[in-house]
Short mmCIF file of C-alpha atoms in Angstrom, two decimals:
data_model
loop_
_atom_site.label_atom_id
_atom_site.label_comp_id
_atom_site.label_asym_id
_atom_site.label_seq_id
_atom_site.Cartn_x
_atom_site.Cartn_y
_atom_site.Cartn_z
CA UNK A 1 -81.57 -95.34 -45.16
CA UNK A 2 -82.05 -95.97 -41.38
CA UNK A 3 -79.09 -96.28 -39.09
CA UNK A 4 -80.87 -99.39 -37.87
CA UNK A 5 -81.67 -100.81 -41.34
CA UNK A 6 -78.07 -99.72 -42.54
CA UNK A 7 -76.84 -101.99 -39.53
CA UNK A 8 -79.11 -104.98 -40.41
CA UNK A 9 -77.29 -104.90 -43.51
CA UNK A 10 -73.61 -104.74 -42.39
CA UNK A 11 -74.55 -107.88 -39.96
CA UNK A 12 -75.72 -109.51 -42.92
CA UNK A 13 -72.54 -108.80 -45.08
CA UNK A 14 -70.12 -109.98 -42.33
CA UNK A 15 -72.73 -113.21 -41.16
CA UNK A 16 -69.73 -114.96 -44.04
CA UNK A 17 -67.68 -115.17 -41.20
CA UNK A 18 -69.56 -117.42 -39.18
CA UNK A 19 -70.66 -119.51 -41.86
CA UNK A 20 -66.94 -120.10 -42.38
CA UNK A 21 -66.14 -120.92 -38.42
CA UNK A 22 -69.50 -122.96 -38.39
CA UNK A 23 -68.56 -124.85 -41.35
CA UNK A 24 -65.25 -125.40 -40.27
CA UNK A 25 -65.63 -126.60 -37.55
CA UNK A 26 -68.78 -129.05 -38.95
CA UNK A 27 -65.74 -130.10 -41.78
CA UNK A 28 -63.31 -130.62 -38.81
CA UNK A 29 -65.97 -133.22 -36.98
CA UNK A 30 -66.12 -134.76 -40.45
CA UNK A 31 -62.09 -135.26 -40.70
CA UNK A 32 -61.79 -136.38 -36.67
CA UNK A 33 -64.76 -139.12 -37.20
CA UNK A 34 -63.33 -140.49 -39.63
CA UNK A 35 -59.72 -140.41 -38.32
CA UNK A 36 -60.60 -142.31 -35.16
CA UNK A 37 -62.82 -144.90 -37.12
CA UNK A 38 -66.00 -144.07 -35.56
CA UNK A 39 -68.12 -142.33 -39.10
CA UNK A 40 -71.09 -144.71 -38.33
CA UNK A 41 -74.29 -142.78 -38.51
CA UNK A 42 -76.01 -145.69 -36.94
CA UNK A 43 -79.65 -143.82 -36.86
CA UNK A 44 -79.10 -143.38 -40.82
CA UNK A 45 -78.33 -146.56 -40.98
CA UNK A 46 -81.60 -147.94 -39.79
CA UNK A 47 -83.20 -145.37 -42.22
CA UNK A 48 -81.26 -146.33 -45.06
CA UNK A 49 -81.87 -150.14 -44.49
CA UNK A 50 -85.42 -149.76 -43.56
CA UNK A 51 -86.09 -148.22 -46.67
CA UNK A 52 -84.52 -150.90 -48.89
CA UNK A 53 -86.49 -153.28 -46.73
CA UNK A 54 -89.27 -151.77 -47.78
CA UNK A 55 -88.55 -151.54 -51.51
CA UNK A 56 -88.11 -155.39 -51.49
CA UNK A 57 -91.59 -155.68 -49.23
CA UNK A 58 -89.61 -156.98 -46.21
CA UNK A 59 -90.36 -156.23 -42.87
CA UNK A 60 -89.45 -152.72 -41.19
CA UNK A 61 -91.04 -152.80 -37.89
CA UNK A 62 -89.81 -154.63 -35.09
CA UNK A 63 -86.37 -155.67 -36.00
CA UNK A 64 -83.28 -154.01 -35.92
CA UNK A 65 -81.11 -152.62 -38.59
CA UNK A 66 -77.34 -152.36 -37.68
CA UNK A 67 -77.05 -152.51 -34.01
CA UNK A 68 -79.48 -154.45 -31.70
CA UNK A 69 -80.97 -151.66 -30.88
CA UNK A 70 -81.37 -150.02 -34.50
CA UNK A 71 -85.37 -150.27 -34.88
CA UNK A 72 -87.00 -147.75 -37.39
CA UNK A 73 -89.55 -145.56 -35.27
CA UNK A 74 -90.97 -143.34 -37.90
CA UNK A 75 -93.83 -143.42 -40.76
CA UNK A 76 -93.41 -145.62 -43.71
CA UNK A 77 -93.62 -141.99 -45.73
CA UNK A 78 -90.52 -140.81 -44.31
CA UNK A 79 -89.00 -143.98 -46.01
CA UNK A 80 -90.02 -141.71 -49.19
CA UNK A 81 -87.14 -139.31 -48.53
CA UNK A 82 -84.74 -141.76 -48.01
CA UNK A 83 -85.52 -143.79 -51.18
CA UNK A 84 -82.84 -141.50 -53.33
CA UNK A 85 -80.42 -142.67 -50.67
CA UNK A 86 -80.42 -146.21 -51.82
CA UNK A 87 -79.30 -145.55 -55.09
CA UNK A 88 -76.03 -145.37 -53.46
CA UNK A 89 -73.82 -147.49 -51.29
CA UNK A 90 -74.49 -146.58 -47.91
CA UNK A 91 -70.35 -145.08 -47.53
CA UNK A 92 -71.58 -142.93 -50.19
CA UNK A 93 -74.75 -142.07 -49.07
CA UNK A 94 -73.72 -141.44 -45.39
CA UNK A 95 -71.04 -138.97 -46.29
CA UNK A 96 -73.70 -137.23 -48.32
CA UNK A 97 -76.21 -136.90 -45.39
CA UNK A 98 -73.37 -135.94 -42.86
CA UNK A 99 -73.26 -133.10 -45.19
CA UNK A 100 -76.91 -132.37 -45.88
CA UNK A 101 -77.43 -132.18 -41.99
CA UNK A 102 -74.40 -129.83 -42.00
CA UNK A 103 -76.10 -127.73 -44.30
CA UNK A 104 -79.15 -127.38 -42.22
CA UNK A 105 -77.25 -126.53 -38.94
CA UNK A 106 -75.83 -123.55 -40.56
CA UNK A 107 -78.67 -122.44 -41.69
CA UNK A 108 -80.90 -123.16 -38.80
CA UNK A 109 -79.96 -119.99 -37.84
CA UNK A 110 -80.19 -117.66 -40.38
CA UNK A 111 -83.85 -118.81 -40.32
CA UNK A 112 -84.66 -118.63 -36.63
CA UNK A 113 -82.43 -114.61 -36.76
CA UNK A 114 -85.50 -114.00 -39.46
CA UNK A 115 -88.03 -115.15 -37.08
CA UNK A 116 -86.82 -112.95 -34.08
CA UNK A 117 -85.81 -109.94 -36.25
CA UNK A 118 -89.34 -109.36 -37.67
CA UNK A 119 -91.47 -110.11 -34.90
CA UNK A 120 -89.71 -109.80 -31.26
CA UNK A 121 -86.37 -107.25 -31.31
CA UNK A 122 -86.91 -104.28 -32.42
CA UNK A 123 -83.69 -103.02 -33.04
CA UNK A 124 -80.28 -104.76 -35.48
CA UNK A 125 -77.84 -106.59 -33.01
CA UNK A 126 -74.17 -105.42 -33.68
CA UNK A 127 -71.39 -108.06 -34.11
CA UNK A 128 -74.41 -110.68 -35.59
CA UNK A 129 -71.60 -112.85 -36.83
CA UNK A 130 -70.23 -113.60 -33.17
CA UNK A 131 -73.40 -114.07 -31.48
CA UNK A 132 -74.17 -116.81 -33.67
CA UNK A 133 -70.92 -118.03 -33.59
CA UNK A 134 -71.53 -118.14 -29.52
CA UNK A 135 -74.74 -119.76 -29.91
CA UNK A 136 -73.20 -122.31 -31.99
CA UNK A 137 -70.40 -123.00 -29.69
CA UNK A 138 -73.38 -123.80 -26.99
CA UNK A 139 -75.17 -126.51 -29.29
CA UNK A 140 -72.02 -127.86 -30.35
CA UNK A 141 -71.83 -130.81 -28.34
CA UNK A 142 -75.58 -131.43 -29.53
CA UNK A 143 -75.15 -131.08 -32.88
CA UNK A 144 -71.58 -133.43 -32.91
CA UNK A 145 -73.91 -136.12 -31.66
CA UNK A 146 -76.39 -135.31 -34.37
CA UNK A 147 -74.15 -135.86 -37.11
CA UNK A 148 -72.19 -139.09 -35.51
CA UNK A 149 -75.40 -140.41 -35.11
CA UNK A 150 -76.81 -139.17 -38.74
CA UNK A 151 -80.05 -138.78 -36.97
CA UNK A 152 -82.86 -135.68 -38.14
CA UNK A 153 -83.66 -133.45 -35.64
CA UNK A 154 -82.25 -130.54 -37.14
CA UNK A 155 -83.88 -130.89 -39.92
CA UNK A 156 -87.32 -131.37 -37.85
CA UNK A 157 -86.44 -128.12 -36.09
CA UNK A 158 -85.78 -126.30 -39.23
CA UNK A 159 -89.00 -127.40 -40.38
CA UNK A 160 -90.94 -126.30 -36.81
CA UNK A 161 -88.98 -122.57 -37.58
CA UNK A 162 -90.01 -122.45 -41.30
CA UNK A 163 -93.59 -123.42 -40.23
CA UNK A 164 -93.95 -120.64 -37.63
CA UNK A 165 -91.81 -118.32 -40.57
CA UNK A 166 -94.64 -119.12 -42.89
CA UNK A 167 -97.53 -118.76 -40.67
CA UNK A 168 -96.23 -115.22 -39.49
CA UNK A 169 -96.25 -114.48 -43.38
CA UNK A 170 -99.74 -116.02 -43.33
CA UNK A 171 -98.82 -118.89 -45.60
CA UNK A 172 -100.77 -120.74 -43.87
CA UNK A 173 -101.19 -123.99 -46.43
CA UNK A 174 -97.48 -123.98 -46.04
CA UNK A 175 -97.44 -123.76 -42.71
CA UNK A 176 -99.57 -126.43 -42.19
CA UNK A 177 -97.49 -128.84 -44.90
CA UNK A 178 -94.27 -128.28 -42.95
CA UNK A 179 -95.41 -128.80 -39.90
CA UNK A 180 -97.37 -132.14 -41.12
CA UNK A 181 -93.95 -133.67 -42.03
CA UNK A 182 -92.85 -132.92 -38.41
CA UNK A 183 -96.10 -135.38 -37.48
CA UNK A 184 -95.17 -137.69 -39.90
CA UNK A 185 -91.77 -138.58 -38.34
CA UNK A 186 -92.19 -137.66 -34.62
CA UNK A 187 -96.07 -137.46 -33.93
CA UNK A 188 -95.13 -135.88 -29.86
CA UNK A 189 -94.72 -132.67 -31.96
CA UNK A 190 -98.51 -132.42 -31.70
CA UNK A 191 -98.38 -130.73 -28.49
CA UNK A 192 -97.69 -127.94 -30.79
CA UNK A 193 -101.25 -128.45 -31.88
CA UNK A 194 -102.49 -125.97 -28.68
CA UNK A 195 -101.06 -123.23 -29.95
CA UNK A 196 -102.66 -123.45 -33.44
CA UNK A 197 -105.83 -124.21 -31.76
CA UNK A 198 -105.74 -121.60 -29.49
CA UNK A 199 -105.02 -118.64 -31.57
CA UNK A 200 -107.84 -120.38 -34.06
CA UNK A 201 -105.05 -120.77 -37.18
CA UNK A 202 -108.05 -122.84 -38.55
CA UNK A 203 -106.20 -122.93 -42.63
CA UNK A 204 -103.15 -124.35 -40.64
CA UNK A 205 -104.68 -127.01 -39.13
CA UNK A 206 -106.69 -128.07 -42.24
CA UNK A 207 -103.49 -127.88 -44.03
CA UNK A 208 -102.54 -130.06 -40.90
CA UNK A 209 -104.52 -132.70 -41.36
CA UNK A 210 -104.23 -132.72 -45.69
CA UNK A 211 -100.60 -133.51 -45.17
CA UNK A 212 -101.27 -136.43 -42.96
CA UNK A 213 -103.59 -138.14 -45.33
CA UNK A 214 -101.07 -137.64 -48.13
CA UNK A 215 -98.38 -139.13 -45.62
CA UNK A 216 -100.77 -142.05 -45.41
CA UNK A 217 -102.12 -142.37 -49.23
CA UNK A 218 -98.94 -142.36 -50.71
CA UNK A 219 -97.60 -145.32 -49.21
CA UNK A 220 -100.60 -146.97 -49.82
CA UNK A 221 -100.57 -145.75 -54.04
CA UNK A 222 -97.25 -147.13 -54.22
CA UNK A 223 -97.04 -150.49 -52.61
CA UNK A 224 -100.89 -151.26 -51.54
CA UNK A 225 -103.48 -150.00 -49.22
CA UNK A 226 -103.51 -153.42 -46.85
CA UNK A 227 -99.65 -152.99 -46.94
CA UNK A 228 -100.04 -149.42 -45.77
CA UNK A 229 -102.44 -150.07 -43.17
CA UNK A 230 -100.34 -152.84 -41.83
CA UNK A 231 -97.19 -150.41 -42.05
CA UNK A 232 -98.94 -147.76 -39.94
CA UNK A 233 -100.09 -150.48 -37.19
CA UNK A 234 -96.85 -151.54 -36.77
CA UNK A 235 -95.60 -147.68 -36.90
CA UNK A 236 -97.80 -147.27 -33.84
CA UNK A 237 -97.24 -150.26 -31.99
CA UNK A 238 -93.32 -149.36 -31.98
CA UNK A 239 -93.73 -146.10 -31.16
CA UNK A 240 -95.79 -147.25 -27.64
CA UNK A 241 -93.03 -150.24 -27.22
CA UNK A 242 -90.25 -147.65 -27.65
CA UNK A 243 -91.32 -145.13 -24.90
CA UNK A 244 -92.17 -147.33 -22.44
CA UNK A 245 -88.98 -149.25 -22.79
CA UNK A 246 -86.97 -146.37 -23.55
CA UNK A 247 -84.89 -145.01 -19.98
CA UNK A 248 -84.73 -141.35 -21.18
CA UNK A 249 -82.34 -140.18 -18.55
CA UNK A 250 -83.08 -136.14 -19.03
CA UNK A 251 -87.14 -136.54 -18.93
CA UNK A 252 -89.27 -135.70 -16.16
CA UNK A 253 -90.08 -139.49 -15.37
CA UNK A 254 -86.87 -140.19 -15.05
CA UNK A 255 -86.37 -137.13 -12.89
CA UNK A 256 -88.78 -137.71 -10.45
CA UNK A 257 -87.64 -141.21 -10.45
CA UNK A 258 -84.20 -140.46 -9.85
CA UNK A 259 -84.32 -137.82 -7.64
CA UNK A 260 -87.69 -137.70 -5.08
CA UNK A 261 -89.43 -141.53 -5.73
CA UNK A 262 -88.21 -144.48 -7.55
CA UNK A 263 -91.33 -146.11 -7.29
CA UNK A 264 -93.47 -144.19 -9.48
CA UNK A 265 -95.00 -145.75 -12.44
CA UNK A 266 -94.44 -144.93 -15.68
CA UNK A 267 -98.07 -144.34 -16.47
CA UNK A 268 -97.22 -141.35 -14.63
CA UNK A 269 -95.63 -139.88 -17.93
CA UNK A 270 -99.21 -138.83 -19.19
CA UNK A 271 -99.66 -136.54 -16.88
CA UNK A 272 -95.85 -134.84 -17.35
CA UNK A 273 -97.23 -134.59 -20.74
CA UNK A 274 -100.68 -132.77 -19.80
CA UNK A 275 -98.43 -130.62 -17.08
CA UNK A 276 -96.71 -129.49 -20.73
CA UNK A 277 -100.04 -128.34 -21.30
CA UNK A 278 -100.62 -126.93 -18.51
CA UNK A 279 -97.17 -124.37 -19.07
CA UNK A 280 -98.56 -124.02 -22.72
CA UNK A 281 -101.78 -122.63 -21.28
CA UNK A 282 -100.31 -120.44 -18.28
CA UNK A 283 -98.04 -119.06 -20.91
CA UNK A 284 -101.02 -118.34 -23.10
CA UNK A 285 -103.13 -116.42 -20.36
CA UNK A 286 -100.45 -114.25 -19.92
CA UNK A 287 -99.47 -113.55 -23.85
CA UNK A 288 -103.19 -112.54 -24.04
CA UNK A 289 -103.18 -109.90 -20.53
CA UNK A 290 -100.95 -108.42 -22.03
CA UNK A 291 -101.96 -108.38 -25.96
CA UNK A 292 -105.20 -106.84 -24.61
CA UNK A 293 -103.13 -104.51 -22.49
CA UNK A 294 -101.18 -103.04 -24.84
CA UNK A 295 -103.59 -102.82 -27.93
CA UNK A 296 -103.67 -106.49 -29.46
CA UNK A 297 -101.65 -105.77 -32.39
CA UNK A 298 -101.09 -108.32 -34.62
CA UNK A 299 -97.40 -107.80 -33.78
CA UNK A 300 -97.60 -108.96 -30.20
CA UNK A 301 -99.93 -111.62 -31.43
CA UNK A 302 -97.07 -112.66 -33.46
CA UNK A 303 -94.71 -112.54 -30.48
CA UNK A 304 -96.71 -114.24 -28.21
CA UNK A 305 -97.08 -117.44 -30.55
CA UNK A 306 -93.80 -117.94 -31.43
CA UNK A 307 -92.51 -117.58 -27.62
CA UNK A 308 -95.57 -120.34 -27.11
CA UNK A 309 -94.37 -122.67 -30.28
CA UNK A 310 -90.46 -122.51 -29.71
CA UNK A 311 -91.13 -122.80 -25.70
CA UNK A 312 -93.20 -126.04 -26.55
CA UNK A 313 -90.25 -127.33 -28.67
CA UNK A 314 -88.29 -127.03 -26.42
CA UNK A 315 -89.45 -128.35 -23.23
CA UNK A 316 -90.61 -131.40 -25.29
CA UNK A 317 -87.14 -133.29 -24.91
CA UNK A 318 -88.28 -132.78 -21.07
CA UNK A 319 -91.85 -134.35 -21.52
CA UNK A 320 -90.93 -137.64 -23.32
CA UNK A 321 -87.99 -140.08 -23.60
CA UNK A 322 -85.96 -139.49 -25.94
CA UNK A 323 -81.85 -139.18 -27.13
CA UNK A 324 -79.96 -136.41 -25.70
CA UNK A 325 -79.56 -134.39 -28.87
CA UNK A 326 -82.92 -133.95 -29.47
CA UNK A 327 -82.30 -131.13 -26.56
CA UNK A 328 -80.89 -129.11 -29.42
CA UNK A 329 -84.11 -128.22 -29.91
CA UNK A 330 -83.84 -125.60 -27.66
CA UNK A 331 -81.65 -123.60 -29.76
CA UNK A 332 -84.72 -120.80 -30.67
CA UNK A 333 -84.94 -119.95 -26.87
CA UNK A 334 -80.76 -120.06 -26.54
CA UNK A 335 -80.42 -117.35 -29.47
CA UNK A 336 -82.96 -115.16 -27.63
CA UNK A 337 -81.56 -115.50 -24.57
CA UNK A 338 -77.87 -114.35 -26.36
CA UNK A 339 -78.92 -111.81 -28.22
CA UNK A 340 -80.64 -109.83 -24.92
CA UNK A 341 -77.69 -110.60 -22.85
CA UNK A 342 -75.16 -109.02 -25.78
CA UNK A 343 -78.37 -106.24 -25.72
CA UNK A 344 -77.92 -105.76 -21.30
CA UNK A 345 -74.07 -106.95 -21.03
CA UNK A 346 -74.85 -107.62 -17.55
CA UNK A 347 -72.34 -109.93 -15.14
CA UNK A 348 -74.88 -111.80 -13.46
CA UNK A 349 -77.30 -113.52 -15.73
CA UNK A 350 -73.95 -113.80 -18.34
CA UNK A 351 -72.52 -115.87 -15.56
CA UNK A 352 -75.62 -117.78 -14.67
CA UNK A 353 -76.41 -118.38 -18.37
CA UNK A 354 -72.89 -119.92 -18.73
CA UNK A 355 -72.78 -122.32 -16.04
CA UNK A 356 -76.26 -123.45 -17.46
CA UNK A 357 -74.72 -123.56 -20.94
CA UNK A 358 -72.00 -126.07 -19.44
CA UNK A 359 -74.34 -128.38 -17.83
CA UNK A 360 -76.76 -128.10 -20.98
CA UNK A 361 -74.26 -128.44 -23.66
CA UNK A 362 -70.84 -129.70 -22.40
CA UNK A 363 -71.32 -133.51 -21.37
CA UNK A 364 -68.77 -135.14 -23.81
CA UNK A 365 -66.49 -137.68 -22.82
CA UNK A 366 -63.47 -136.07 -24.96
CA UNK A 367 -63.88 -133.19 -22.76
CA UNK A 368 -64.86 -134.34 -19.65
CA UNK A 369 -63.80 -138.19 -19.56
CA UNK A 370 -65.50 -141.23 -19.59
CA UNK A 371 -66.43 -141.86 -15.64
CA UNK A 372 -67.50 -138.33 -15.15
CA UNK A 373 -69.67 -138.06 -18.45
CA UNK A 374 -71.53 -141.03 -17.91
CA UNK A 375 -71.82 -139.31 -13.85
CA UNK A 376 -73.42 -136.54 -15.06
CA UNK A 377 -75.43 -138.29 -18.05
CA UNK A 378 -76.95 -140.70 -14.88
CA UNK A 379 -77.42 -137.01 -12.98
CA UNK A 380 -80.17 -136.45 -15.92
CA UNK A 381 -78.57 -132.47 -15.50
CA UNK A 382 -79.45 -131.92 -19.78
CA UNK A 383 -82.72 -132.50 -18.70
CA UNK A 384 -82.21 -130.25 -15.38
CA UNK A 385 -80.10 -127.35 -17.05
CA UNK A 386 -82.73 -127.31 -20.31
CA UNK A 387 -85.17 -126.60 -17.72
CA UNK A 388 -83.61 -123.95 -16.24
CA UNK A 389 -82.95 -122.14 -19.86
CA UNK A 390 -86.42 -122.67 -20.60
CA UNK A 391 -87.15 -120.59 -17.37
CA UNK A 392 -84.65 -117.69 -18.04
CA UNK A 393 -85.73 -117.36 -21.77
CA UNK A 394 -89.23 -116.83 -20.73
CA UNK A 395 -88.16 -114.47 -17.57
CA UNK A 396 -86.14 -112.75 -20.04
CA UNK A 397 -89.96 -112.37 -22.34
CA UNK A 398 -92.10 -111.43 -19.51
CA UNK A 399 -90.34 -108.72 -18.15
CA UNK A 400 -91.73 -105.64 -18.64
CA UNK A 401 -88.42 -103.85 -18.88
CA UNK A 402 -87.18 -106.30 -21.75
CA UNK A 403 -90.37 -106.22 -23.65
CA UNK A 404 -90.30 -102.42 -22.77
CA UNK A 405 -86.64 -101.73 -24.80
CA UNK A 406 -85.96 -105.05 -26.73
CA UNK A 407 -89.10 -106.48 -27.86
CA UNK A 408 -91.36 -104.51 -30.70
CA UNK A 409 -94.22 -104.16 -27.94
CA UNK A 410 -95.48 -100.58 -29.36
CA UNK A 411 -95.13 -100.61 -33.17
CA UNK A 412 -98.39 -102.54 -35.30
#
C-alpha cells in the first residue's frame, strides 16, 4: 500500500470525529431553538401546508401559509416529497425534517471531499477531520438559518454535488435525474445548463429534460391534467411576482443599486444574469487553453467542469434575489480554498481568507447584535464577501503553481 493511499485511509478512520463535533453542534442548535421558543421552520411550514392544500384540491399559489409572507414558490411535484410529512402533526414532522436536513449537512461533505479527491488534488490531506471541521465552522451561521428556517438548500446542493459525482462516473441518466429535481424546485439552477451544453454531456441533458416531464406528468396522473396545467401557471406566475418583488439585499441589483445608482431598473437583472454567463464562458475558454495545453485528458476535462459547475452554484446567490442562506451554496469552492491553504500554510491569503470568512459567514445578531447585524445585512457585504471567495477559489485554480503541485494536472 501507498503512503498516500495508506493516509487517505487514516483520514477516513478519524473523519468520526468531526461527524461527532458537526453533529453536536447541529443537536446543540436543536436544544437552544427550542429553549428560547423560536423552533418555527416557517419555510417548512408553507411546504407542509401547501401540500395538504393540495391533497384537499385547495389553492397553493398566491396565498400565504403561516406568516404573510409564507407563499409556496416551487413545483406542485415537490409537494410529492412532502406528502409523507402530512401523515404527521406538523410538531412531529418539523422535528423530523430539522433532523433530515441535519443529516444532509454532515454529509454534504463527505460527498463534495469525494468529488475533489478523485478529480482535482492529487495527493491525501492530513488532519481531514479538522479541515472539515473548519469549513463547517465557516457555513455555520448559514446552515443555523437553514435549519430555523427548515428551508432545502442543502439538500439542493447535495443533489448539484451528487449530479456532478455521477456524471464524473459517467452515470449520466443519473446525472441528469438529480439534477432535474434541482429544476423542479428552483428552475435559476439552469444556468448550470452551459456547462452541460458546452462540454456536449448530450445523455445528461436528455436525462434532463425526461425528469422534467415526469415532474410535470405525475401531478397531472394523480389529481388531473387541467389541474396540473393550472398548477404549473400559477408556479410560474409566482416565481416572476416573487423576484421582482423580492429586495435581495446580497444580489448584484441590489448592489449596484445600493452602492453606484439607485435609479436603475430592475429589468436590469437580466443582464446580471447573462454577465453570469459571460464568467461561465471566460472560465470555459480558459479550462480548454489549457486542456489542449497539457494533453486534454479526460482528467483535466473532469477538473475543468466541476470548477465551472460549483463556480456557477455559487455565484448564483449573487445573480438573483434570494434568502441569505442560500449563499451556503458556496461551500464546494470554501473546502477547496481550505484544503490548499492547509496544503501552502501561508500568512497572507490565511488572513485574507479569514476576514472574508467573517464578512461571508458571521452576520448573526447573537454574535454581533441587533443594530449592527441588520448594518451590515443593509451593507449587502454576503453578497460582497461571496464575491470575493468566488475570486480567490478560482485564483487559487488558475495558477499554474497550484495546478502545478496540488491539482492532478499530469496523471490521465
Amino acid at each position: 500500500m501507498t503512503n498516500s493511499l495508506r493516509m487517505d485511509k487514516m483520514n477516513l478512520k478519524l473523519l468520526w470525529k468531526f461527524v461527532i463535533f458537526a453533529s453536536a453542534l447541529l443537536v446543540l442548535d436543536f436544544i437552544i431553538e427550542n429553549i428560547n421558543g423560536r423552533f418555527w421552520l416557517n419555510d417548512f411550514k408553507v411546504y407542509y401546508l401547501a401540500a395538504k392544500a393540495m391533497l384537499a384540491g385547495d389553492q397553493v399559489y398566491g396565498i400565504p401559509f403561516g406568516l404573510s409572507s409564507g407563499l409556496y414558490k416551487y413545483s406542485p411535484f415537490v409537494l410529492f416529497f412532502v406528502f409523507p410529512y402530512c401523515l404527521f402533526p406538523f410538531e412531529i414532522a418539523a422535528v423530523i425534517h430539522f433532523f433530515i436536513l441535519s443529516f444532509i449537512i454532515v454529509s454534504l461533505f463527505f460527498v463534495i471531499r469525494n468529488v475533489y479527491k478523485n478529480y482535482l488534488f492529487e495527493k491525501p490531506w492530513k488532519n481531514l477531520n479538522l479541515l472539515f471541521s473548519f469549513a463547517f465552522i465557516c457555513v455555520l451561521i448559514h446552515f443555523v438559518k437553514e435549519l430555523h428556517l427548515g428551508n432545502i438548500n442543502v439538500l439542493l446542493l447535495l443533489l448539484l454535488c451528487l449530479s456532478i459525482d455521477a456524471l464524473m462516473k459517467s452515470k449520466l441518466i443519473l446525472s441528469g435525474i438529480l439534477f432535474g429535481l434541482v429544476v423542479l424546485t428552483k428552475p435559476f439552477f439552469l444556468i448550470l445548463l452551459l456547462p452541460l451544453l458546452f462540454r456536449k454531456q448530450w445523455k445528461v441533458l436528455a436525462s434532463l429534460g425526461g425528469t422534467l416531464i415526469v415532474g410535470f406528468l405525475i401531478p397531472a396522473l394523480f389529481f388531473g391534467f387541467s389541474y396540473s396545467v393550472f398548477l404549473h401557471g400559477e408556479w410560474i406566475r409566482n416565481i416572476f411576482a416573487h423576484n421582482a418583488e423580492y429586495p435581495g439585499h446580497n444580489s448584484m441589483q441590489y448592489l449596484i443599486q445600493h452602492y453606484i445608482n439607485p435609479n436603475v431598473p430592475n429589468e436590469f437583472q437580466y443582464l446580471i444574469i447573462a454577465g453570469g454567463g459571460l464568467v461561465f464562458l471566460i472560465m470555459h475558454y480558459f479550462n480548454r487553453l489549457f486542456e489542449k495545453k497539457h494533453g486534454n485528458t479526460a482528467r483535466l476535462q473532469h477538473a475543468g467542469l466541476i470548477m465551472e459547475w460549483f463556480v456557477l452554484i455559487a455565484i448564483l446567490p449573487n445573480l438573483v434575489k434570494t434568502d441569505s442562506e442560500h449563499f451556503l451554496c458556496t461551500l464546494p469552492l470554501i473546502m477547496l480554498i481550505v484544503f490548499f491553504l492547509a496544503a501552502k500554510k501561508k500568512v497572507l491569503p490565511i488572513a485574507v481568507f479569514v476576514i472574508l470568512i467573517f464578512f461571508y459567514g458571521a452576520n448573526s445578531m447573537d454574535l454581533l447584535g441587533e443594530k449592527l447585524s441588520d448594518v451590515l445585512f443593509n451593507m449587502g457585504l454576503i453578497g460582497v464577501s461571496n464575491l470575493f471567495i468566488i475570486a480567490f477559489a478560482l485564483i487559487i485554480f488558475y495558477r499554474s503553481e497550484s495546478r502545478d503541485k496540488l491539482l492532478l494536472t499530469k496523471k490521465n
